[in-house]
Amino acid sequence: MSRIGIFYGSSSGVTKAVAEKIAQRLGEDRCDLFSMEEDFVDFDEMLDYDYLLLGCSTWGSGEVQNDWRDPLLDLDNDKPDFSGKTIAVFGAGDYVSHGEQFISALGILHDKFKARGATLVGSIPTDGYTYKYSFAERDGKFIGLGFDDVNEADKTDGRIDVWLAALEEHLPVAEEA
Ligand SMILES: Cc1cc2nc3c(=O)[nH]c(=O)nc-3n(C[C@H](O)[C@H](O)[C@H](O)COP(=O)(O)O)c2cc1C
């Protein structure tokens, strides 16, 4: 069975906590968890996986979390080949203080990896979210899982469950226990 690589960047721990929950819910025998800050060396380790879940919160005004900045520059420069890879993105935002760029980093990650040949999956309806603008919104959907633990932490668990249930058809089948 192919394993799933989960790579996350998180400054205050929100996206990290969700990455850990995702790993738990998928089953730790199915996935490996990497912090972009502590574990990421280069894209070769990502390319070991056919299935990748990439976590990144949004900072600045619609920018990627700090630990993704240099890797994304490398991605543009070195142009690693992600064709044949299935990727879904997730990340934290704050729709009250930053609703003009809500979870926009997901849109950046989506576009960068799509440009490298990956197949991006895991879009969700925007129903139930409030925001003014998001670079992660395409054709009326978010291109990945967004959550806002600053203002609506009570919704995050349910959002993870709905997202993973829909994502499962794109992931390698879990082995029978
Ligand atoms: C200076 C600053 C800028 C931010 N910019 C954005 C933004 O543009 N869009 C957004 O949705 N959230 C923004 N946020 C909110 C963070 O994404 C939010 O606090 C999130 O929970 C951080 O997740 P992390 O702990 O995984 O890094 C910003 C927060 C701060 C403090």
PDB file of C-alpha atoms and ligand atoms in Angstrom:
ATOM      1  CA  MET A   1       0.000   0.000   0.000  1.00  0.00           C
ATOM      2  CA  SER A   2       1.253   3.492  -0.802  1.00  0.00           C
ATOM      3  CA  ARG A   3       1.669   5.630   2.260  1.00  0.00           C
ATOM      4  CA  ILE A   4       0.391   9.180   2.563  1.00  0.00           C
ATOM      5  CA  GLY A   5       2.849  11.985   3.327  1.00  0.00           C
ATOM      6  CA  ILE A   6       1.486  14.843   5.431  1.00  0.00           C
ATOM      7  CA  PHE A   7       3.695  17.971   5.437  1.00  0.00           C
ATOM      8  CA  TYR A   8       2.577  21.010   7.436  1.00  0.00           C
ATOM      9  CA  GLY A   9       3.760  24.535   8.248  1.00  0.00           C
ATOM     10  CA  SER A  10       2.233  26.116  11.332  1.00  0.00           C
ATOM     11  CA  SER A  11       3.370  29.125  13.392  1.00  0.00           C
ATOM     12  CA  SER A  12       1.080  28.969  16.414  1.00  0.00           C
ATOM     13  CA  GLY A  13       0.209  25.285  16.264  1.00  0.00           C
ATOM     14  CA  VAL A  14      -3.297  25.360  14.771  1.00  0.00           C
ATOM     15  CA  THR A  15      -2.467  23.710  11.442  1.00  0.00           C
ATOM     16  CA  LYS A  16      -0.094  21.376  13.268  1.00  0.00           C
ATOM     17  CA  ALA A  17      -2.887  20.169  15.569  1.00  0.00           C
ATOM     18  CA  VAL A  18      -5.144  19.569  12.566  1.00  0.00           C
ATOM     19  CA  ALA A  19      -2.356  17.720  10.722  1.00  0.00           C
ATOM     20  CA  GLU A  20      -2.017  15.438  13.753  1.00  0.00           C
ATOM     21  CA  LYS A  21      -5.775  14.844  13.860  1.00  0.00           C
ATOM     22  CA  ILE A  22      -5.817  14.049  10.155  1.00  0.00           C
ATOM     23  CA  ALA A  23      -2.986  11.538  10.664  1.00  0.00           C
ATOM     24  CA  GLN A  24      -4.891   9.944  13.552  1.00  0.00           C
ATOM     25  CA  ARG A  25      -8.128   9.706  11.633  1.00  0.00           C
ATOM     26  CA  LEU A  26      -6.534   8.283   8.520  1.00  0.00           C
ATOM     27  CA  GLY A  27      -4.679   5.804  10.687  1.00  0.00           C
ATOM     28  CA  GLU A  28      -1.046   6.190  11.635  1.00  0.00           C
ATOM     29  CA  ASP A  29      -0.191   3.008   9.751  1.00  0.00           C
ATOM     30  CA  ARG A  30      -1.216   4.814   6.540  1.00  0.00           C
ATOM     31  CA  CYS A  31       0.685   8.068   6.814  1.00  0.00           C
ATOM     32  CA  ASP A  32       3.871   9.870   7.827  1.00  0.00           C
ATOM     33  CA  LEU A  33       3.804  13.330   9.364  1.00  0.00           C
ATOM     34  CA  PHE A  34       6.446  15.996   8.632  1.00  0.00           C
ATOM     35  CA  SER A  35       6.893  19.492  10.023  1.00  0.00           C
ATOM     36  CA  MET A  36       8.137  21.887   7.324  1.00  0.00           C
ATOM     37  CA  GLU A  37      10.159  23.638  10.018  1.00  0.00           C
ATOM     38  CA  GLU A  38      11.820  20.626  11.612  1.00  0.00           C
ATOM     39  CA  ASP A  39      11.760  17.803   9.096  1.00  0.00           C
ATOM     40  CA  PHE A  40      11.734  19.209   5.590  1.00  0.00           C
ATOM     41  CA  VAL A  41      15.044  18.996   3.746  1.00  0.00           C
ATOM     42  CA  ASP A  42      14.141  19.040   0.064  1.00  0.00           C
ATOM     43  CA  PHE A  43      11.436  17.893  -2.318  1.00  0.00           C
ATOM     44  CA  ASP A  44      12.979  14.454  -2.772  1.00  0.00           C
ATOM     45  CA  GLU A  45      11.346  13.314   0.462  1.00  0.00           C
ATOM     46  CA  MET A  46       7.933  14.522  -0.724  1.00  0.00           C
ATOM     47  CA  LEU A  47       8.460  12.742  -4.012  1.00  0.00           C
ATOM     48  CA  ASP A  48       8.739   9.448  -2.104  1.00  0.00           C
ATOM     49  CA  TYR A  49       4.950   9.684  -1.703  1.00  0.00           C
ATOM     50  CA  ASP A  50       2.284   9.296  -4.371  1.00  0.00           C
ATOM     51  CA  TYR A  51      -0.285  10.858  -2.030  1.00  0.00           C
ATOM     52  CA  LEU A  52       0.416  14.098  -0.204  1.00  0.00           C
ATOM     53  CA  LEU A  53      -1.610  16.235   2.184  1.00  0.00           C
ATOM     54  CA  LEU A  54      -0.008  19.676   2.496  1.00  0.00           C
ATOM     55  CA  GLY A  55      -0.898  21.948   5.416  1.00  0.00           C
ATOM     56  CA  CYS A  56      -0.200  25.682   5.442  1.00  0.00           C
ATOM     57  CA  SER A  57      -1.785  28.508   7.413  1.00  0.00           C
ATOM     58  CA  THR A  58      -2.136  31.986   5.918  1.00  0.00           C
ATOM     59  CA  TRP A  59      -0.048  34.896   7.225  1.00  0.00           C
ATOM     60  CA  GLY A  60       0.850  38.426   6.150  1.00  0.00           C
ATOM     61  CA  SER A  61      -1.967  39.368   3.853  1.00  0.00           C
ATOM     62  CA  GLY A  62      -2.784  36.188   1.982  1.00  0.00           C
ATOM     63  CA  GLU A  63       0.733  34.756   2.176  1.00  0.00           C
ATOM     64  CA  VAL A  64       2.002  31.287   3.006  1.00  0.00           C
ATOM     65  CA  GLN A  65       3.194  30.416   6.500  1.00  0.00           C
ATOM     66  CA  ASN A  66       6.865  31.161   6.982  1.00  0.00           C
ATOM     67  CA  ASP A  67       8.219  27.600   6.758  1.00  0.00           C
ATOM     68  CA  TRP A  68       6.782  27.226   3.245  1.00  0.00           C
ATOM     69  CA  ARG A  69       8.387  30.347   1.801  1.00  0.00           C
ATOM     70  CA  ASP A  70      11.839  29.018   0.892  1.00  0.00           C
ATOM     71  CA  PRO A  71      10.545  25.613  -0.230  1.00  0.00           C
ATOM     72  CA  LEU A  72       8.130  27.309  -2.635  1.00  0.00           C
ATOM     73  CA  LEU A  73      10.979  29.382  -4.068  1.00  0.00           C
ATOM     74  CA  ASP A  74      12.918  26.133  -4.560  1.00  0.00           C
ATOM     75  CA  LEU A  75       9.853  24.612  -6.192  1.00  0.00           C
ATOM     76  CA  ASP A  76       9.761  27.464  -8.710  1.00  0.00           C
ATOM     77  CA  ASN A  77      13.503  27.318  -9.337  1.00  0.00           C
ATOM     78  CA  ASP A  78      14.200  23.584  -9.344  1.00  0.00           C
ATOM     79  CA  LYS A  79      10.899  22.525 -10.930  1.00  0.00           C
ATOM     80  CA  PRO A  80      10.636  19.020  -9.405  1.00  0.00           C
ATOM     81  CA  ASP A  81       8.217  16.784 -11.288  1.00  0.00           C
ATOM     82  CA  PHE A  82       5.035  16.046  -9.329  1.00  0.00           C
ATOM     83  CA  SER A  83       3.154  14.430 -12.196  1.00  0.00           C
ATOM     84  CA  GLY A  84       1.363  11.279 -11.054  1.00  0.00           C
ATOM     85  CA  LYS A  85       1.117  12.645  -7.498  1.00  0.00           C
ATOM     86  CA  THR A  86      -2.242  13.239  -5.815  1.00  0.00           C
ATOM     87  CA  ILE A  87      -2.223  16.262  -3.518  1.00  0.00           C
ATOM     88  CA  ALA A  88      -4.775  17.883  -1.205  1.00  0.00           C
ATOM     89  CA  VAL A  89      -4.184  21.065   0.798  1.00  0.00           C
ATOM     90  CA  PHE A  90      -5.452  22.252   4.184  1.00  0.00           C
ATOM     91  CA  GLY A  91      -4.757  25.155   6.512  1.00  0.00           C
ATOM     92  CA  ALA A  92      -5.839  27.631   9.145  1.00  0.00           C
ATOM     93  CA  GLY A  93      -7.024  31.202   8.741  1.00  0.00           C
ATOM     94  CA  ASP A  94      -8.983  33.913  10.523  1.00  0.00           C
ATOM     95  CA  TYR A  95     -12.099  35.139   8.789  1.00  0.00           C
ATOM     96  CA  VAL A  96     -12.762  38.011  11.231  1.00  0.00           C
ATOM     97  CA  SER A  97      -9.383  39.799  11.231  1.00  0.00           C
ATOM     98  CA  HIS A  98      -8.264  38.595   7.777  1.00  0.00           C
ATOM     99  CA  GLY A  99     -11.489  37.917   5.893  1.00  0.00           C
ATOM    100  CA  GLU A 100     -10.148  39.849   2.899  1.00  0.00           C
ATOM    101  CA  GLN A 101      -7.588  37.052   2.324  1.00  0.00           C
ATOM    102  CA  PHE A 102      -9.178  34.132   4.141  1.00  0.00           C
ATOM    103  CA  ILE A 103      -7.022  30.936   3.866  1.00  0.00           C
ATOM    104  CA  SER A 104      -5.524  32.339   0.652  1.00  0.00           C
ATOM    105  CA  ALA A 105      -2.282  30.379   1.181  1.00  0.00           C
ATOM    106  CA  LEU A 106      -4.165  27.247   0.139  1.00  0.00           C
ATOM    107  CA  GLY A 107      -4.717  28.794  -3.277  1.00  0.00           C
ATOM    108  CA  ILE A 108      -0.995  29.529  -3.570  1.00  0.00           C
ATOM    109  CA  LEU A 109       0.010  25.958  -2.680  1.00  0.00           C
ATOM    110  CA  HIS A 110      -2.644  24.559  -4.991  1.00  0.00           C
ATOM    111  CA  ASP A 111      -1.410  26.566  -7.973  1.00  0.00           C
ATOM    112  CA  LYS A 112       2.292  25.918  -7.336  1.00  0.00           C
ATOM    113  CA  PHE A 113       1.941  22.141  -7.130  1.00  0.00           C
ATOM    114  CA  LYS A 114      -0.537  22.000  -9.993  1.00  0.00           C
ATOM    115  CA  ALA A 115       2.035  23.840 -12.094  1.00  0.00           C
ATOM    116  CA  ARG A 116       4.505  21.052 -11.257  1.00  0.00           C
ATOM    117  CA  GLY A 117       2.132  18.434 -12.648  1.00  0.00           C
ATOM    118  CA  ALA A 118       0.318  17.196  -9.533  1.00  0.00           C
ATOM    119  CA  THR A 119      -3.370  16.286  -9.503  1.00  0.00           C
ATOM    120  CA  LEU A 120      -5.064  18.416  -6.863  1.00  0.00           C
ATOM    121  CA  VAL A 121      -8.087  16.963  -5.058  1.00  0.00           C
ATOM    122  CA  GLY A 122     -10.086  17.773  -1.935  1.00  0.00           C
ATOM    123  CA  SER A 123     -12.160  20.826  -2.812  1.00  0.00           C
ATOM    124  CA  ILE A 124     -15.117  21.583  -0.550  1.00  0.00           C
ATOM    125  CA  PRO A 125     -18.238  23.740  -0.707  1.00  0.00           C
ATOM    126  CA  THR A 126     -17.842  27.207   0.814  1.00  0.00           C
ATOM    127  CA  ASP A 127     -21.210  26.825   2.578  1.00  0.00           C
ATOM    128  CA  GLY A 128     -20.960  27.664   6.273  1.00  0.00           C
ATOM    129  CA  TYR A 129     -17.874  29.866   5.853  1.00  0.00           C
ATOM    130  CA  THR A 130     -17.911  33.674   6.133  1.00  0.00           C
ATOM    131  CA  TYR A 131     -15.252  35.815   4.413  1.00  0.00           C
ATOM    132  CA  LYS A 132     -14.874  38.683   1.973  1.00  0.00           C
ATOM    133  CA  TYR A 133     -12.324  37.213  -0.419  1.00  0.00           C
ATOM    134  CA  SER A 134     -10.187  34.105  -0.648  1.00  0.00           C
ATOM    135  CA  PHE A 135      -7.579  33.141  -3.232  1.00  0.00           C
ATOM    136  CA  ALA A 136      -8.490  29.569  -2.253  1.00  0.00           C
ATOM    137  CA  GLU A 137     -11.994  29.991  -3.708  1.00  0.00           C
ATOM    138  CA  ARG A 138     -12.368  28.730  -7.260  1.00  0.00           C
ATOM    139  CA  ASP A 139     -15.669  28.272  -9.073  1.00  0.00           C
ATOM    140  CA  GLY A 140     -17.613  28.685  -5.842  1.00  0.00           C
ATOM    141  CA  LYS A 141     -15.588  26.103  -3.881  1.00  0.00           C
ATOM    142  CA  PHE A 142     -12.514  26.108  -1.676  1.00  0.00           C
ATOM    143  CA  ILE A 143      -9.759  24.103  -3.325  1.00  0.00           C
ATOM    144  CA  GLY A 144      -8.862  22.527   0.053  1.00  0.00           C
ATOM    145  CA  LEU A 145      -9.857  22.329   3.701  1.00  0.00           C
ATOM    146  CA  GLY A 146      -9.896  25.661   5.535  1.00  0.00           C
ATOM    147  CA  PHE A 147     -10.598  26.122   9.223  1.00  0.00           C
ATOM    148  CA  ASP A 148     -10.604  29.019  11.666  1.00  0.00           C
ATOM    149  CA  ASP A 149      -9.717  28.101  15.233  1.00  0.00           C
ATOM    150  CA  VAL A 150      -9.522  31.753  16.233  1.00  0.00           C
ATOM    151  CA  ASN A 151     -13.251  32.338  15.755  1.00  0.00           C
ATOM    152  CA  GLU A 152     -14.989  29.012  15.189  1.00  0.00           C
ATOM    153  CA  ALA A 153     -12.863  26.260  16.670  1.00  0.00           C
ATOM    154  CA  ASP A 154     -16.004  24.271  17.399  1.00  0.00           C
ATOM    155  CA  LYS A 155     -16.470  23.679  13.654  1.00  0.00           C
ATOM    156  CA  THR A 156     -12.987  22.334  12.921  1.00  0.00           C
ATOM    157  CA  ASP A 157     -13.495  18.696  13.920  1.00  0.00           C
ATOM    158  CA  GLY A 158     -16.639  18.390  11.831  1.00  0.00           C
ATOM    159  CA  ARG A 159     -14.942  20.044   8.869  1.00  0.00           C
ATOM    160  CA  ILE A 160     -12.035  17.599   9.066  1.00  0.00           C
ATOM    161  CA  ASP A 161     -14.445  14.647   9.103  1.00  0.00           C
ATOM    162  CA  VAL A 162     -16.451  15.863   6.100  1.00  0.00           C
ATOM    163  CA  TRP A 163     -13.273  16.627   4.152  1.00  0.00           C
ATOM    164  CA  LEU A 164     -11.627  13.285   4.886  1.00  0.00           C
ATOM    165  CA  ALA A 165     -14.779  11.360   4.033  1.00  0.00           C
ATOM    166  CA  ALA A 166     -14.867  13.025   0.608  1.00  0.00           C
ATOM    167  CA  LEU A 167     -11.102  12.670   0.163  1.00  0.00           C
ATOM    168  CA  GLU A 168     -11.009   8.948   0.892  1.00  0.00           C
ATOM    169  CA  GLU A 169     -11.927   7.958  -2.681  1.00  0.00           C
ATOM    170  CA  HIS A 170      -8.706   9.623  -3.892  1.00  0.00           C
ATOM    171  CA  LEU A 171      -6.443   7.966  -1.299  1.00  0.00           C
ATOM    172  CA  PRO A 172      -4.911   4.480  -1.164  1.00  0.00           C
ATOM    173  CA  VAL A 173      -7.277   1.953   0.359  1.00  0.00           C
ATOM    174  CA  ALA A 174      -6.826   1.322   4.085  1.00  0.00           C
ATOM    175  CA  GLU A 175      -5.736  -2.228   4.881  1.00  0.00           C
ATOM    176  CA  GLU A 176      -8.142  -4.455   6.820  1.00  0.00           C
ATOM    177  CA  ALA A 177      -7.200  -4.666  10.491  1.00  0.00           C
TER     178      ALA A 177
HETATM  179  C1  LIG B   1      -0.037  39.013  11.315  1.00  0.00           C
HETATM  180  C2  LIG B   1      -1.075  37.983  10.956  1.00  0.00           C
HETATM  181  C3  LIG B   1      -1.478  37.897   9.627  1.00  0.00           C
HETATM  182  C4  LIG B   1      -2.469  36.971   9.254  1.00  0.00           C
HETATM  183  N1  LIG B   1      -2.919  36.938   7.943  1.00  0.00           N
HETATM  184  C5  LIG B   1      -3.951  36.112   7.621  1.00  0.00           C
HETATM  185  C6  LIG B   1      -4.489  36.126   6.290  1.00  0.00           C
HETATM  186  O1  LIG B   1      -4.070  36.860   5.391  1.00  0.00           O
HETATM  187  N2  LIG B   1      -5.540  35.284   6.025  1.00  0.00           N
HETATM  188  C7  LIG B   1      -6.074  34.441   6.986  1.00  0.00           C
HETATM  189  O2  LIG B   1      -7.027  33.711   6.690  1.00  0.00           O
HETATM  190  N3  LIG B   1      -5.553  34.409   8.257  1.00  0.00           N
HETATM  191  C8  LIG B   1      -4.520  35.223   8.585  1.00  0.00           C
HETATM  192  N4  LIG B   1      -3.998  35.191   9.859  1.00  0.00           N
HETATM  193  C9  LIG B   1      -4.569  34.263  10.847  1.00  0.00           C
HETATM  194  C10 LIG B   1      -3.759  32.982  11.001  1.00  0.00           C
HETATM  195  O3  LIG B   1      -3.782  32.217   9.816  1.00  0.00           O
HETATM  196  C11 LIG B   1      -4.398  32.199  12.146  1.00  0.00           C
HETATM  197  O4  LIG B   1      -4.029  32.795  13.371  1.00  0.00           O
HETATM  198  C12 LIG B   1      -4.050  30.717  12.140  1.00  0.00           C
HETATM  199  O5  LIG B   1      -4.784  30.074  13.149  1.00  0.00           O
HETATM  200  C13 LIG B   1      -2.566  30.441  12.324  1.00  0.00           C
HETATM  201  O6  LIG B   1      -2.385  29.065  12.124  1.00  0.00           O
HETATM  202  P1  LIG B   1      -1.007  28.320  12.487  1.00  0.00           P
HETATM  203  O7  LIG B   1      -0.901  28.293  13.977  1.00  0.00           O
HETATM  204  O8  LIG B   1      -1.186  26.948  11.949  1.00  0.00           O
HETATM  205  O9  LIG B   1       0.093  29.065  11.827  1.00  0.00           O
HETATM  206  C14 LIG B   1      -3.024  36.108  10.232  1.00  0.00           C
HETATM  207  C15 LIG B   1      -2.579  36.193  11.560  1.00  0.00           C
HETATM  208  C16 LIG B   1      -1.635  37.125  11.917  1.00  0.00           C
HETATM  209  C17 LIG B   1      -1.218  37.212  13.375  1.00  0.00           C
END
